[in-house]
Amino acid sequence: MRSPAKPPESRIEALPHRTNGLSKPQATWLLMVFAPLVALGHWLPALVDGRTPFLRDLLFFAVPTKAYWAERIRDGDFPFWTPYLGNGMPFLADPSNQTFYPLNVVFLAPWISPFAGVTIFVLLHVGLAVPSFTWLALRLGTTAPIACFAGIVYALSGYVLSVTDSINYLPGVVFVPLALAAMIPPSRVPGPREIGIGALAIACLIFGGTPLDAVFALAGAILVHLSGLDRC
């Protein structure tokens, strides 16, 4: 007697899972692109009306510091020293000035004022916090929609909003979750991609003026490994 043929559902299961015409990876990337836009909706007045955050350190520290840094770089000079503080003092030696921080590039455009540059600098970190935390949630085993929702909640959390007035804490908002995600891969053995991303994140934390955040990221990865969360 011939064995019964397999039901058509078995062929369906063998096909790549698709949602509304998109594969799972495509849907995940689409969510990760759309999620930062949702988080930045909180900052719509700054985006539309050209307003600039000014509380605490932004007006009295960030604006003059970034303006001086950009002026020196555009003039082909390196900001080893600033003559405008305390009758002259080292600029490069102070990590809070973020001399080597890569995202300072937003201040180099001559048509962007220091005030607009600070706004872009803050919003860039808030936007990048979403995919950074989303990737961390994905590495811990959540689904793509839940991970993107977690990224939005993180970018709109009290902690992130409370540090937007201090440029030295902003690198940690983006690169601590990124470093954690790179250091806790599901395979338990970081590959070249994870090592490269983790090294870049740690370097950005150090150059961003908060090397202690790099220590926190390493400590967090160790705690995750010891707790077994990366094996859930």
C-alpha atoms as a printed R data frame, in Angstrom:
    type eleno elety resid chain resno      x      y      z
1   ATOM     1    CA   MET     A     1  0.000  0.000  0.000
2   ATOM     2    CA   ARG     A     2  1.311  3.416 -0.914
3   ATOM     3    CA   SER     A     3  2.011  5.787  1.938
4   ATOM     4    CA   PRO     A     4 -0.207  8.872  1.936
5   ATOM     5    CA   ALA     A     5  1.255 11.973  0.358
6   ATOM     6    CA   LYS     A     6  2.465 14.716  2.631
7   ATOM     7    CA   PRO     A     7 -0.038 17.491  3.167
8   ATOM     8    CA   PRO     A     8  0.595 20.759  1.356
9   ATOM     9    CA   GLU     A     9  1.320 22.467  4.703
10  ATOM    10    CA   SER     A    10  4.751 20.789  4.785
11  ATOM    11    CA   ARG     A    11  5.733 22.644  1.618
12  ATOM    12    CA   ILE     A    12  4.541 25.878  3.133
13  ATOM    13    CA   GLU     A    13  6.632 25.353  6.257
14  ATOM    14    CA   ALA     A    14  9.721 24.832  4.125
15  ATOM    15    CA   LEU     A    15  9.340 28.245  2.542
16  ATOM    16    CA   PRO     A    16 10.990 31.282  4.154
17  ATOM    17    CA   HIS     A    17  8.614 32.991  6.538
18  ATOM    18    CA   ARG     A    18  7.297 36.191  5.007
19  ATOM    19    CA   THR     A    19  5.101 38.927  6.413
20  ATOM    20    CA   ASN     A    20  3.177 41.111  3.964
21  ATOM    21    CA   GLY     A    21  5.628 40.276  1.197
22  ATOM    22    CA   LEU     A    22  8.735 40.833  3.352
23  ATOM    23    CA   SER     A    23 11.051 38.214  4.759
24  ATOM    24    CA   LYS     A    24 11.846 38.268  8.480
25  ATOM    25    CA   PRO     A    25 15.249 39.982  8.025
26  ATOM    26    CA   GLN     A    26 13.699 42.585  5.720
27  ATOM    27    CA   ALA     A    27 10.879 43.263  8.180
28  ATOM    28    CA   THR     A    28 13.389 43.565 11.031
29  ATOM    29    CA   TRP     A    29 15.497 46.110  9.139
30  ATOM    30    CA   LEU     A    30 12.373 48.054  8.180
31  ATOM    31    CA   LEU     A    31 11.291 48.222 11.810
32  ATOM    32    CA   MET     A    32 14.785 49.318 12.895
33  ATOM    33    CA   VAL     A    33 14.709 52.153 10.350
34  ATOM    34    CA   PHE     A    34 11.195 53.265 11.271
35  ATOM    35    CA   ALA     A    35 11.597 53.011 15.055
36  ATOM    36    CA   PRO     A    36 14.063 55.949 15.437
37  ATOM    37    CA   LEU     A    37 11.590 58.195 13.609
38  ATOM    38    CA   VAL     A    38  8.976 57.341 16.224
39  ATOM    39    CA   ALA     A    39 11.391 58.148 19.049
40  ATOM    40    CA   LEU     A    40 12.391 61.456 17.439
41  ATOM    41    CA   GLY     A    41  8.757 62.530 17.321
42  ATOM    42    CA   HIS     A    42  9.270 63.812 20.864
43  ATOM    43    CA   TRP     A    43 11.771 66.279 19.413
44  ATOM    44    CA   LEU     A    44  9.471 67.486 16.623
45  ATOM    45    CA   PRO     A    45  9.625 71.180 17.668
46  ATOM    46    CA   ALA     A    46 13.416 71.119 17.427
47  ATOM    47    CA   LEU     A    47 13.225 69.427 14.034
48  ATOM    48    CA   VAL     A    48 10.539 71.657 12.535
49  ATOM    49    CA   ASP     A    49 11.038 75.062 14.166
50  ATOM    50    CA   GLY     A    50 14.817 74.979 14.427
51  ATOM    51    CA   ARG     A    51 14.809 75.229 18.213
52  ATOM    52    CA   THR     A    52 17.942 74.442 20.215
53  ATOM    53    CA   PRO     A    53 18.070 72.677 23.604
54  ATOM    54    CA   PHE     A    54 19.803 75.014 26.033
55  ATOM    55    CA   LEU     A    55 19.518 73.641 29.563
56  ATOM    56    CA   ARG     A    56 22.522 73.199 31.830
57  ATOM    57    CA   ASP     A    57 25.746 72.322 30.011
58  ATOM    58    CA   LEU     A    58 24.462 72.695 26.467
59  ATOM    59    CA   LEU     A    59 24.495 76.484 26.296
60  ATOM    60    CA   PHE     A    60 27.489 77.226 28.517
61  ATOM    61    CA   PHE     A    61 29.743 74.261 27.716
62  ATOM    62    CA   ALA     A    62 28.698 72.335 24.604
63  ATOM    63    CA   VAL     A    63 28.156 75.282 22.256
64  ATOM    64    CA   PRO     A    64 31.475 77.113 22.928
65  ATOM    65    CA   THR     A    65 33.479 73.884 23.159
66  ATOM    66    CA   LYS     A    66 32.204 72.483 19.865
67  ATOM    67    CA   ALA     A    67 32.480 75.875 18.157
68  ATOM    68    CA   TYR     A    68 36.153 76.163 19.145
69  ATOM    69    CA   TRP     A    69 36.871 72.540 18.129
70  ATOM    70    CA   ALA     A    70 35.258 72.994 14.709
71  ATOM    71    CA   GLU     A    71 37.022 76.324 14.138
72  ATOM    72    CA   ARG     A    72 40.444 74.827 14.825
73  ATOM    73    CA   ILE     A    73 39.823 71.743 12.655
74  ATOM    74    CA   ARG     A    74 38.472 73.767  9.715
75  ATOM    75    CA   ASP     A    75 41.526 76.050  9.927
76  ATOM    76    CA   GLY     A    76 43.825 73.038  9.673
77  ATOM    77    CA   ASP     A    77 44.996 73.432 13.258
78  ATOM    78    CA   PHE     A    78 44.669 70.864 16.014
79  ATOM    79    CA   PRO     A    79 43.070 72.025 19.294
80  ATOM    80    CA   PHE     A    80 45.846 71.151 21.713
81  ATOM    81    CA   TRP     A    81 45.208 74.321 23.718
82  ATOM    82    CA   THR     A    82 42.443 76.848 24.277
83  ATOM    83    CA   PRO     A    83 43.318 80.462 25.098
84  ATOM    84    CA   TYR     A    84 39.756 81.320 26.129
85  ATOM    85    CA   LEU     A    85 39.596 79.592 29.521
86  ATOM    86    CA   GLY     A    86 41.632 80.379 32.619
87  ATOM    87    CA   ASN     A    87 44.216 82.471 30.735
88  ATOM    88    CA   GLY     A    88 44.819 79.400 28.573
89  ATOM    89    CA   MET     A    89 44.536 75.717 29.387
90  ATOM    90    CA   PRO     A    90 44.921 72.307 27.674
91  ATOM    91    CA   PHE     A    91 42.063 71.330 25.388
92  ATOM    92    CA   LEU     A    92 43.169 67.935 24.097
93  ATOM    93    CA   ALA     A    93 44.108 66.686 27.577
94  ATOM    94    CA   ASP     A    94 40.547 67.176 28.856
95  ATOM    95    CA   PRO     A    95 38.490 64.104 27.846
96  ATOM    96    CA   SER     A    96 35.227 65.998 28.372
97  ATOM    97    CA   ASN     A    97 36.039 68.030 25.242
98  ATOM    98    CA   GLN     A    98 35.619 64.866 23.120
99  ATOM    99    CA   THR     A    99 38.430 65.884 20.778
100 ATOM   100    CA   PHE     A   100 38.580 62.533 18.941
101 ATOM   101    CA   TYR     A   101 34.885 61.641 19.141
102 ATOM   102    CA   PRO     A   102 33.718 60.604 15.626
103 ATOM   103    CA   LEU     A   103 30.238 62.156 15.836
104 ATOM   104    CA   ASN     A   104 31.807 65.603 16.191
105 ATOM   105    CA   VAL     A   105 31.789 65.587 12.405
106 ATOM   106    CA   VAL     A   106 28.347 67.256 12.463
107 ATOM   107    CA   PHE     A   107 30.010 70.494 13.622
108 ATOM   108    CA   LEU     A   108 32.426 70.688 10.686
109 ATOM   109    CA   ALA     A   109 29.895 71.806  8.085
110 ATOM   110    CA   PRO     A   110 30.424 75.572  7.721
111 ATOM   111    CA   TRP     A   111 26.714 76.210  7.071
112 ATOM   112    CA   ILE     A   112 25.733 74.635 10.421
113 ATOM   113    CA   SER     A   113 25.889 77.027 13.363
114 ATOM   114    CA   PRO     A   114 27.142 75.760 16.734
115 ATOM   115    CA   PHE     A   115 23.583 75.972 18.075
116 ATOM   116    CA   ALA     A   116 22.140 73.921 15.224
117 ATOM   117    CA   GLY     A   117 25.099 71.557 15.532
118 ATOM   118    CA   VAL     A   118 24.287 70.891 19.190
119 ATOM   119    CA   THR     A   119 20.671 70.144 18.258
120 ATOM   120    CA   ILE     A   120 21.776 67.700 15.556
121 ATOM   121    CA   PHE     A   121 24.333 66.172 17.945
122 ATOM   122    CA   VAL     A   122 21.675 65.498 20.584
123 ATOM   123    CA   LEU     A   123 19.065 64.182 18.145
124 ATOM   124    CA   LEU     A   124 21.626 61.964 16.425
125 ATOM   125    CA   HIS     A   125 22.383 60.210 19.700
126 ATOM   126    CA   VAL     A   126 18.706 59.831 20.593
127 ATOM   127    CA   GLY     A   127 17.995 58.370 17.151
128 ATOM   128    CA   LEU     A   128 20.973 55.991 17.229
129 ATOM   129    CA   ALA     A   129 19.977 54.800 20.699
130 ATOM   130    CA   VAL     A   130 16.965 53.028 19.161
131 ATOM   131    CA   PRO     A   131 18.773 50.576 16.808
132 ATOM   132    CA   SER     A   132 21.537 50.133 19.373
133 ATOM   133    CA   PHE     A   133 19.137 48.978 22.087
134 ATOM   134    CA   THR     A   134 17.025 47.091 19.553
135 ATOM   135    CA   TRP     A   135 20.029 45.012 18.542
136 ATOM   136    CA   LEU     A   136 20.763 44.295 22.211
137 ATOM   137    CA   ALA     A   137 17.182 43.095 22.724
138 ATOM   138    CA   LEU     A   138 17.434 40.894 19.615
139 ATOM   139    CA   ARG     A   139 20.678 39.360 20.914
140 ATOM   140    CA   LEU     A   140 18.881 38.514 24.152
141 ATOM   141    CA   GLY     A   141 16.281 36.533 22.212
142 ATOM   142    CA   THR     A   142 13.279 38.827 21.768
143 ATOM   143    CA   THR     A   143 11.303 39.077 18.551
144 ATOM   144    CA   ALA     A   144 11.862 41.963 16.147
145 ATOM   145    CA   PRO     A   145  8.660 43.912 16.990
146 ATOM   146    CA   ILE     A   146  9.290 43.628 20.725
147 ATOM   147    CA   ALA     A   147 12.947 44.581 20.286
148 ATOM   148    CA   CYS     A   148 12.027 47.689 18.264
149 ATOM   149    CA   PHE     A   149  9.431 48.654 20.849
150 ATOM   150    CA   ALA     A   150 12.069 48.258 23.563
151 ATOM   151    CA   GLY     A   151 14.406 50.516 21.567
152 ATOM   152    CA   ILE     A   152 11.739 53.226 21.308
153 ATOM   153    CA   VAL     A   153 10.938 52.993 25.022
154 ATOM   154    CA   TYR     A   154 14.639 53.208 25.844
155 ATOM   155    CA   ALA     A   155 15.174 56.303 23.668
156 ATOM   156    CA   LEU     A   156 12.190 57.986 25.349
157 ATOM   157    CA   SER     A   157 13.088 56.795 28.842
158 ATOM   158    CA   GLY     A   158 13.713 59.147 31.720
159 ATOM   159    CA   TYR     A   159 17.410 58.333 31.764
160 ATOM   160    CA   VAL     A   160 18.027 59.127 28.091
161 ATOM   161    CA   LEU     A   161 15.975 62.321 28.204
162 ATOM   162    CA   SER     A   162 17.716 63.409 31.414
163 ATOM   163    CA   VAL     A   163 21.201 63.222 29.872
164 ATOM   164    CA   THR     A   164 20.387 65.076 26.654
165 ATOM   165    CA   ASP     A   165 21.577 68.265 28.367
166 ATOM   166    CA   SER     A   166 25.062 66.832 28.935
167 ATOM   167    CA   ILE     A   167 27.066 65.915 25.842
168 ATOM   168    CA   ASN     A   168 29.489 63.776 27.849
169 ATOM   169    CA   TYR     A   169 26.791 61.271 28.799
170 ATOM   170    CA   LEU     A   170 25.307 60.996 25.309
171 ATOM   171    CA   PRO     A   171 27.913 58.531 23.943
172 ATOM   172    CA   GLY     A   172 26.956 56.048 26.647
173 ATOM   173    CA   VAL     A   173 23.321 56.200 25.544
174 ATOM   174    CA   VAL     A   174 24.300 54.759 22.154
175 ATOM   175    CA   PHE     A   175 27.458 52.767 22.657
176 ATOM   176    CA   VAL     A   176 26.910 50.965 25.973
177 ATOM   177    CA   PRO     A   177 23.976 48.921 24.545
178 ATOM   178    CA   LEU     A   178 25.943 48.436 21.330
179 ATOM   179    CA   ALA     A   179 28.985 47.144 23.213
180 ATOM   180    CA   LEU     A   180 26.808 44.844 25.306
181 ATOM   181    CA   ALA     A   181 25.106 43.452 22.196
182 ATOM   182    CA   ALA     A   182 28.466 42.758 20.567
183 ATOM   183    CA   MET     A   183 29.869 41.040 23.644
184 ATOM   184    CA   ILE     A   184 26.967 38.660 24.300
185 ATOM   185    CA   PRO     A   185 26.414 36.838 20.981
186 ATOM   186    CA   PRO     A   186 24.080 33.821 20.992
187 ATOM   187    CA   SER     A   187 26.919 31.569 19.832
188 ATOM   188    CA   ARG     A   188 28.892 32.452 22.998
189 ATOM   189    CA   VAL     A   189 31.937 32.921 20.735
190 ATOM   190    CA   PRO     A   190 32.217 36.449 19.334
191 ATOM   191    CA   GLY     A   191 33.080 36.488 15.639
192 ATOM   192    CA   PRO     A   192 35.092 39.109 13.740
193 ATOM   193    CA   ARG     A   193 32.004 41.277 13.227
194 ATOM   194    CA   GLU     A   194 31.114 41.268 16.922
195 ATOM   195    CA   ILE     A   195 34.716 41.946 17.936
196 ATOM   196    CA   GLY     A   196 34.948 44.857 15.490
197 ATOM   197    CA   ILE     A   197 31.641 46.410 16.599
198 ATOM   198    CA   GLY     A   198 32.496 45.921 20.264
199 ATOM   199    CA   ALA     A   199 35.924 47.520 19.827
200 ATOM   200    CA   LEU     A   200 34.383 50.465 17.955
201 ATOM   201    CA   ALA     A   201 31.780 50.958 20.691
202 ATOM   202    CA   ILE     A   202 34.394 50.866 23.470
203 ATOM   203    CA   ALA     A   203 36.610 53.309 21.542
204 ATOM   204    CA   CYS     A   204 33.687 55.718 21.077
205 ATOM   205    CA   LEU     A   205 32.937 55.562 24.794
206 ATOM   206    CA   ILE     A   206 36.543 56.438 25.614
207 ATOM   207    CA   PHE     A   207 36.811 59.198 22.995
208 ATOM   208    CA   GLY     A   208 33.389 60.474 24.005
209 ATOM   209    CA   GLY     A   209 34.780 61.535 27.350
210 ATOM   210    CA   THR     A   210 33.251 58.819 29.530
211 ATOM   211    CA   PRO     A   211 35.784 55.965 29.790
212 ATOM   212    CA   LEU     A   212 33.946 54.790 32.894
213 ATOM   213    CA   ASP     A   213 31.026 53.817 30.644
214 ATOM   214    CA   ALA     A   214 33.380 51.427 28.853
215 ATOM   215    CA   VAL     A   215 34.059 49.767 32.203
216 ATOM   216    CA   PHE     A   216 30.315 49.570 32.876
217 ATOM   217    CA   ALA     A   217 29.756 47.944 29.471
218 ATOM   218    CA   LEU     A   218 32.407 45.313 30.133
219 ATOM   219    CA   ALA     A   219 31.031 44.676 33.614
220 ATOM   220    CA   GLY     A   220 27.508 44.393 32.211
221 ATOM   221    CA   ALA     A   221 28.588 41.815 29.635
222 ATOM   222    CA   ILE     A   222 30.263 39.760 32.354
223 ATOM   223    CA   LEU     A   223 27.118 39.886 34.506
224 ATOM   224    CA   VAL     A   224 24.956 38.784 31.585
225 ATOM   225    CA   HIS     A   225 27.261 35.840 30.927
226 ATOM   226    CA   LEU     A   226 27.290 34.841 34.608
227 ATOM   227    CA   SER     A   227 23.513 35.148 34.945
228 ATOM   228    CA   GLY     A   228 22.893 33.037 31.832
229 ATOM   229    CA   LEU     A   229 20.568 35.589 30.203
230 ATOM   230    CA   ASP     A   230 22.429 35.188 26.930
231 ATOM   231    CA   ARG     A   231 21.476 31.487 26.905
232 ATOM   232    CA   CYS     A   232 17.733 32.036 27.335
